[in-house]
Amino acid sequence: MASQDFNAGLTGQLPALRRYALALTRSRDEADDLVQDCVAKAMASAAQWRPGTDLRAWLFRILYTCHVSRIRKQQVRGTPTSVDEVEIGMAADQQARLEAKQIIAALDALPAAQRDAILTVALDDIRYDEAARRLGIPIGTFMSRIARGREALRRIVDGKPNLRVVEGGRG
């Protein structure tokens, strides 16, 4: 019976997993591959999931881990992704497309940890404690990352440099 619950729960989470993967990768093909990797790992590790625990958080953590692994592999192989390669699924309104590209570029400019925190909350409109659990980090760390990420986004979008004054230095 637990196997049926797991399979039904996994199937029910596929649309949310795909949305999250699409936000992380910004590519339909890469998102589909990422979800496939996640499902394969979840199925292989099904015995580790305990009925009554949060299957959604467990699956999102697997998906995020797969995403981080892919990024690390790309960095080793030197496969950069350009903002110009990003697909934008919206109407042909040029102003909206330009704004979307600017937001994507601003997100790309953030450190990965801050970007992931912002995307995790934005995708499913979830509470911070749930998002921190999905990313596998303490709530304080998550809150710090999201605050710094939002501030950096504001500065990027407003065209202000993200500089800070450092006291001291070489004499």
CSV table of N, CA, C and O in Angstrom, one decimal, residues 8-85:
chain,number,residue,atom,x,y,z
A,8,ALA,N,1.3,7.5,-6.3
A,8,ALA,CA,0.3,8.5,-6.5
A,8,ALA,C,0.8,9.9,-6.1
A,8,ALA,O,0.5,10.8,-6.8
A,9,GLY,N,1.5,9.9,-5.0
A,9,GLY,CA,2.0,11.2,-4.5
A,9,GLY,C,3.0,11.8,-5.5
A,9,GLY,O,3.0,13.0,-5.8
A,10,LEU,N,3.9,10.9,-6.0
A,10,LEU,CA,4.9,11.3,-7.0
A,10,LEU,C,4.2,11.9,-8.2
A,10,LEU,O,4.6,12.9,-8.7
A,11,THR,N,3.3,11.1,-8.7
A,11,THR,CA,2.5,11.6,-9.9
A,11,THR,C,1.8,12.9,-9.7
A,11,THR,O,1.9,13.8,-10.6
A,12,GLY,N,1.3,13.1,-8.6
A,12,GLY,CA,0.6,14.3,-8.2
A,12,GLY,C,1.5,15.5,-8.2
A,12,GLY,O,1.1,16.7,-8.3
A,13,GLN,N,2.8,15.3,-7.9
A,13,GLN,CA,3.7,16.4,-7.7
A,13,GLN,C,4.5,16.7,-9.0
A,13,GLN,O,5.2,17.7,-9.1
A,14,LEU,N,4.2,16.0,-10.1
A,14,LEU,CA,5.0,16.2,-11.4
A,14,LEU,C,4.8,17.6,-11.9
A,14,LEU,O,5.7,18.3,-12.3
A,15,PRO,N,3.5,18.2,-11.9
A,15,PRO,CA,3.4,19.6,-12.5
A,15,PRO,C,4.2,20.6,-11.6
A,15,PRO,O,4.9,21.5,-12.2
A,16,ALA,N,4.2,20.5,-10.3
A,16,ALA,CA,4.9,21.4,-9.5
A,16,ALA,C,6.4,21.2,-9.7
A,16,ALA,O,7.2,22.2,-9.7
A,17,LEU,N,6.9,20.0,-9.8
A,17,LEU,CA,8.3,19.7,-10.0
A,17,LEU,C,8.7,20.3,-11.4
A,17,LEU,O,9.8,20.9,-11.5
A,18,ARG,N,7.9,20.2,-12.4
A,18,ARG,CA,8.2,20.7,-13.7
A,18,ARG,C,8.3,22.3,-13.6
A,18,ARG,O,9.2,22.9,-14.2
A,19,ARG,N,7.3,22.9,-12.9
A,19,ARG,CA,7.4,24.4,-12.8
A,19,ARG,C,8.7,24.8,-12.1
A,19,ARG,O,9.3,25.8,-12.5
A,20,TYR,N,9.0,24.1,-11.0
A,20,TYR,CA,10.3,24.5,-10.3
A,20,TYR,C,11.5,24.3,-11.2
A,20,TYR,O,12.4,25.1,-11.3
A,21,ALA,N,11.5,23.1,-11.9
A,21,ALA,CA,12.7,22.8,-12.8
A,21,ALA,C,12.7,23.9,-13.9
A,21,ALA,O,13.8,24.3,-14.3
A,22,LEU,N,11.6,24.3,-14.4
A,22,LEU,CA,11.6,25.3,-15.5
A,22,LEU,C,12.1,26.7,-15.0
A,22,LEU,O,12.9,27.4,-15.6
A,23,ALA,N,11.8,27.0,-13.7
A,23,ALA,CA,12.3,28.2,-13.2
A,23,ALA,C,13.8,28.2,-12.9
A,23,ALA,O,14.5,29.1,-13.1
A,24,LEU,N,14.3,27.0,-12.5
A,24,LEU,CA,15.7,26.9,-12.2
A,24,LEU,C,16.5,26.9,-13.5
A,24,LEU,O,17.6,27.5,-13.5
A,25,THR,N,16.0,26.2,-14.5
A,25,THR,CA,16.8,26.0,-15.8
A,25,THR,C,16.5,27.0,-16.8
A,25,THR,O,17.3,27.3,-17.7
A,26,ARG,N,15.2,27.6,-16.8
A,26,ARG,CA,14.7,28.5,-17.8
A,26,ARG,C,14.8,27.9,-19.2
A,26,ARG,O,15.0,28.6,-20.2
A,27,SER,N,14.7,26.6,-19.3
A,27,SER,CA,14.7,25.9,-20.6
A,27,SER,C,13.8,24.7,-20.5
A,27,SER,O,13.9,23.9,-19.5
A,28,ARG,N,12.8,24.6,-21.4
A,28,ARG,CA,11.9,23.5,-21.3
A,28,ARG,C,12.6,22.1,-21.4
A,28,ARG,O,12.2,21.2,-20.7
A,29,ASP,N,13.5,22.0,-22.3
A,29,ASP,CA,14.2,20.7,-22.5
A,29,ASP,C,15.0,20.3,-21.2
A,29,ASP,O,15.0,19.2,-20.8
A,30,GLU,N,15.7,21.3,-20.7
A,30,GLU,CA,16.5,21.0,-19.5
A,30,GLU,C,15.6,20.7,-18.3
A,30,GLU,O,16.0,19.9,-17.5
A,31,ALA,N,14.5,21.4,-18.2
A,31,ALA,CA,13.6,21.2,-17.1
A,31,ALA,C,13.0,19.8,-17.2
A,31,ALA,O,12.9,19.1,-16.2
A,32,ASP,N,12.7,19.3,-18.4
A,32,ASP,CA,12.2,18.0,-18.6
A,32,ASP,C,13.2,16.9,-18.2
A,32,ASP,O,12.9,16.0,-17.5
A,33,ASP,N,14.5,17.2,-18.6
A,33,ASP,CA,15.6,16.3,-18.2
A,33,ASP,C,15.8,16.3,-16.7
A,33,ASP,O,16.0,15.2,-16.1
A,34,LEU,N,15.7,17.4,-16.1
A,34,LEU,CA,15.9,17.6,-14.7
A,34,LEU,C,14.8,16.8,-13.9
A,34,LEU,O,15.1,16.1,-12.9
A,35,VAL,N,13.5,17.0,-14.3
A,35,VAL,CA,12.4,16.3,-13.7
A,35,VAL,C,12.6,14.7,-13.9
A,35,VAL,O,12.4,14.0,-12.9
A,36,GLN,N,13.0,14.3,-15.0
A,36,GLN,CA,13.3,12.9,-15.3
A,36,GLN,C,14.3,12.4,-14.4
A,36,GLN,O,14.2,11.3,-13.8
A,37,ASP,N,15.4,13.1,-14.2
A,37,ASP,CA,16.5,12.7,-13.3
A,37,ASP,C,15.9,12.6,-11.8
A,37,ASP,O,16.2,11.6,-11.1
A,38,CYS,N,15.1,13.6,-11.5
A,38,CYS,CA,14.6,13.6,-10.1
A,38,CYS,C,13.7,12.4,-9.9
A,38,CYS,O,13.8,11.7,-8.8
A,39,VAL,N,12.8,12.1,-10.8
A,39,VAL,CA,11.9,11.0,-10.7
A,39,VAL,C,12.7,9.7,-10.6
A,39,VAL,O,12.4,8.8,-9.8
A,40,ALA,N,13.7,9.5,-11.4
A,40,ALA,CA,14.5,8.3,-11.4
A,40,ALA,C,15.2,8.1,-10.1
A,40,ALA,O,15.2,7.0,-9.5
A,41,LYS,N,15.7,9.2,-9.5
A,41,LYS,CA,16.4,9.1,-8.2
A,41,LYS,C,15.4,8.9,-7.1
A,41,LYS,O,15.6,8.1,-6.2
A,42,ALA,N,14.2,9.5,-7.2
A,42,ALA,CA,13.1,9.3,-6.2
A,42,ALA,C,12.7,7.8,-6.2
A,42,ALA,O,12.5,7.2,-5.2
A,43,MET,N,12.5,7.3,-7.4
A,43,MET,CA,12.0,5.9,-7.5
A,43,MET,C,13.1,4.9,-7.0
A,43,MET,O,12.8,4.0,-6.3
A,44,ALA,N,14.4,5.2,-7.3
A,44,ALA,CA,15.5,4.4,-6.8
A,44,ALA,C,15.6,4.5,-5.3
A,44,ALA,O,16.1,3.5,-4.7
A,45,SER,N,15.2,5.6,-4.7
A,45,SER,CA,15.3,5.8,-3.3
A,45,SER,C,14.0,5.7,-2.6
A,45,SER,O,13.9,6.2,-1.4
A,46,ALA,N,13.0,5.2,-3.2
A,46,ALA,CA,11.6,5.2,-2.6
A,46,ALA,C,11.6,4.6,-1.2
A,46,ALA,O,10.8,5.0,-0.4
A,47,ALA,N,12.4,3.6,-1.0
A,47,ALA,CA,12.5,3.0,0.4
A,47,ALA,C,12.9,3.9,1.5
A,47,ALA,O,12.6,3.7,2.6
A,48,GLN,N,13.6,5.0,1.1
A,48,GLN,CA,14.0,6.0,2.1
A,48,GLN,C,12.9,6.9,2.5
A,48,GLN,O,13.0,7.6,3.6
A,49,TRP,N,11.9,7.1,1.7
A,49,TRP,CA,10.8,8.0,2.0
A,49,TRP,C,9.9,7.2,3.0
A,49,TRP,O,9.5,6.1,2.8
A,50,ARG,N,9.4,7.9,4.0
A,50,ARG,CA,8.6,7.4,5.0
A,50,ARG,C,7.2,7.9,4.9
A,50,ARG,O,7.0,9.1,4.9
A,51,PRO,N,6.2,7.0,4.8
A,51,PRO,CA,4.8,7.5,4.7
A,51,PRO,C,4.5,8.4,5.9
A,51,PRO,O,4.9,8.2,7.0
A,52,GLY,N,3.7,9.5,5.6
A,52,GLY,CA,3.4,10.4,6.7
A,52,GLY,C,4.3,11.6,6.7
A,52,GLY,O,4.0,12.6,7.3
A,53,THR,N,5.5,11.5,6.0
A,53,THR,CA,6.4,12.7,5.9
A,53,THR,C,6.0,13.5,4.7
A,53,THR,O,5.2,13.0,3.8
A,54,ASP,N,6.6,14.6,4.5
A,54,ASP,CA,6.3,15.5,3.4
A,54,ASP,C,7.0,15.1,2.1
A,54,ASP,O,8.1,15.4,1.9
A,55,LEU,N,6.2,14.4,1.3
A,55,LEU,CA,6.7,13.9,0.0
A,55,LEU,C,7.2,15.0,-0.9
A,55,LEU,O,8.2,14.9,-1.5
A,56,ARG,N,6.3,16.1,-0.9
A,56,ARG,CA,6.6,17.2,-1.8
A,56,ARG,C,8.0,17.8,-1.4
A,56,ARG,O,8.8,18.1,-2.3
A,57,ALA,N,8.3,18.1,-0.2
A,57,ALA,CA,9.6,18.6,0.2
A,57,ALA,C,10.7,17.7,-0.1
A,57,ALA,O,11.8,18.1,-0.6
A,58,TRP,N,10.5,16.4,0.1
A,58,TRP,CA,11.5,15.4,-0.2
A,58,TRP,C,11.8,15.4,-1.7
A,58,TRP,O,13.0,15.4,-2.2
A,59,LEU,N,10.8,15.5,-2.6
A,59,LEU,CA,11.0,15.5,-4.0
A,59,LEU,C,11.6,16.8,-4.5
A,59,LEU,O,12.5,16.8,-5.4
A,60,PHE,N,11.2,17.9,-3.9
A,60,PHE,CA,11.8,19.2,-4.3
A,60,PHE,C,13.3,19.2,-3.9
A,60,PHE,O,14.1,19.8,-4.6
A,61,ARG,N,13.6,18.6,-2.8
A,61,ARG,CA,15.1,18.5,-2.4
A,61,ARG,C,15.9,17.7,-3.4
A,61,ARG,O,17.0,18.1,-3.7
A,62,ILE,N,15.3,16.6,-3.8
A,62,ILE,CA,16.0,15.8,-4.8
A,62,ILE,C,16.2,16.5,-6.1
A,62,ILE,O,17.2,16.5,-6.7
A,63,LEU,N,15.1,17.2,-6.5
A,63,LEU,CA,15.2,18.0,-7.8
A,63,LEU,C,16.3,19.1,-7.7
A,63,LEU,O,17.1,19.3,-8.6
A,64,TYR,N,16.3,19.8,-6.5
A,64,TYR,CA,17.3,20.9,-6.3
A,64,TYR,C,18.7,20.3,-6.3
A,64,TYR,O,19.6,20.8,-6.9
A,65,THR,N,18.9,19.1,-5.7
A,65,THR,CA,20.2,18.5,-5.6
A,65,THR,C,20.6,18.1,-7.0
A,65,THR,O,21.8,18.3,-7.4
A,66,CYS,N,19.7,17.6,-7.8
A,66,CYS,CA,20.0,17.2,-9.2
A,66,CYS,C,20.4,18.5,-10.0
A,66,CYS,O,21.3,18.4,-10.8
A,67,HIS,N,19.7,19.6,-9.8
A,67,HIS,CA,20.0,20.8,-10.5
A,67,HIS,C,21.4,21.3,-10.1
A,67,HIS,O,22.2,21.7,-11.0
A,68,VAL,N,21.8,21.3,-8.8
A,68,VAL,CA,23.1,21.7,-8.4
A,68,VAL,C,24.2,20.8,-9.0
A,68,VAL,O,25.2,21.3,-9.5
A,69,SER,N,23.9,19.5,-9.0
A,69,SER,CA,24.9,18.6,-9.7
A,69,SER,C,25.1,18.9,-11.1
A,69,SER,O,26.2,18.9,-11.6
A,70,ARG,N,24.0,19.2,-11.8
A,70,ARG,CA,24.1,19.6,-13.3
A,70,ARG,C,24.9,20.8,-13.4
A,70,ARG,O,25.7,20.9,-14.4
A,71,ILE,N,24.7,21.8,-12.6
A,71,ILE,CA,25.4,23.1,-12.7
A,71,ILE,C,26.9,22.8,-12.5
A,71,ILE,O,27.8,23.4,-13.2
A,72,ARG,N,27.2,22.0,-11.5
A,72,ARG,CA,28.6,21.7,-11.2
A,72,ARG,C,29.3,21.0,-12.4
A,72,ARG,O,30.4,21.3,-12.8
A,73,LYS,N,28.6,20.1,-13.0
A,73,LYS,CA,29.1,19.4,-14.2
A,73,LYS,C,29.3,20.4,-15.3
A,73,LYS,O,30.3,20.3,-16.0
A,74,GLN,N,28.4,21.3,-15.5
A,74,GLN,CA,28.5,22.3,-16.6
A,74,GLN,C,29.7,23.2,-16.3
A,74,GLN,O,30.4,23.6,-17.3
A,75,GLN,N,29.9,23.6,-15.1
A,75,GLN,CA,31.1,24.4,-14.7
A,75,GLN,C,32.4,23.7,-15.0
A,75,GLN,O,33.3,24.3,-15.5
A,76,VAL,N,32.4,22.4,-14.7
A,76,VAL,CA,33.6,21.6,-15.0
A,76,VAL,C,33.8,21.5,-16.5
A,76,VAL,O,35.0,21.6,-17.0
A,77,ARG,N,32.8,21.3,-17.2
A,77,ARG,CA,32.9,21.2,-18.7
A,77,ARG,C,32.9,22.5,-19.4
A,77,ARG,O,33.2,22.5,-20.6
A,78,GLY,N,32.6,23.6,-18.7
A,78,GLY,CA,32.7,24.9,-19.3
A,78,GLY,C,31.6,25.2,-20.3
A,78,GLY,O,31.8,25.7,-21.4
A,79,THR,N,30.3,24.8,-19.9
A,79,THR,CA,29.1,25.0,-20.8
A,79,THR,C,28.3,26.2,-20.2
A,79,THR,O,27.4,26.0,-19.5
A,80,PRO,N,28.7,27.4,-20.6
A,80,PRO,CA,27.9,28.6,-20.1
A,80,PRO,C,26.5,28.7,-20.7
A,80,PRO,O,26.3,28.2,-21.8
A,81,THR,N,25.6,29.3,-20.0
A,81,THR,CA,24.3,29.6,-20.5
A,81,THR,C,24.1,31.0,-20.6
A,81,THR,O,24.3,31.8,-19.7
A,82,SER,N,23.7,31.5,-21.8
A,82,SER,CA,23.6,33.0,-22.0
A,82,SER,C,22.1,33.4,-21.8
A,82,SER,O,21.2,32.6,-22.0
A,83,VAL,N,21.9,34.6,-21.4
A,83,VAL,CA,20.6,35.1,-21.2
A,83,VAL,C,19.9,35.1,-22.5
A,83,VAL,O,18.6,34.9,-22.6
A,84,ASP,N,20.6,35.3,-23.6
A,84,ASP,CA,20.0,35.3,-25.0
A,84,ASP,C,19.4,34.0,-25.4
A,84,ASP,O,18.5,33.9,-26.2
A,85,GLU,N,19.9,32.9,-24.7
A,85,GLU,CA,19.4,31.5,-25.0
A,85,GLU,C,18.1,31.2,-24.3
A,85,GLU,O,17.5,30.2,-24.6
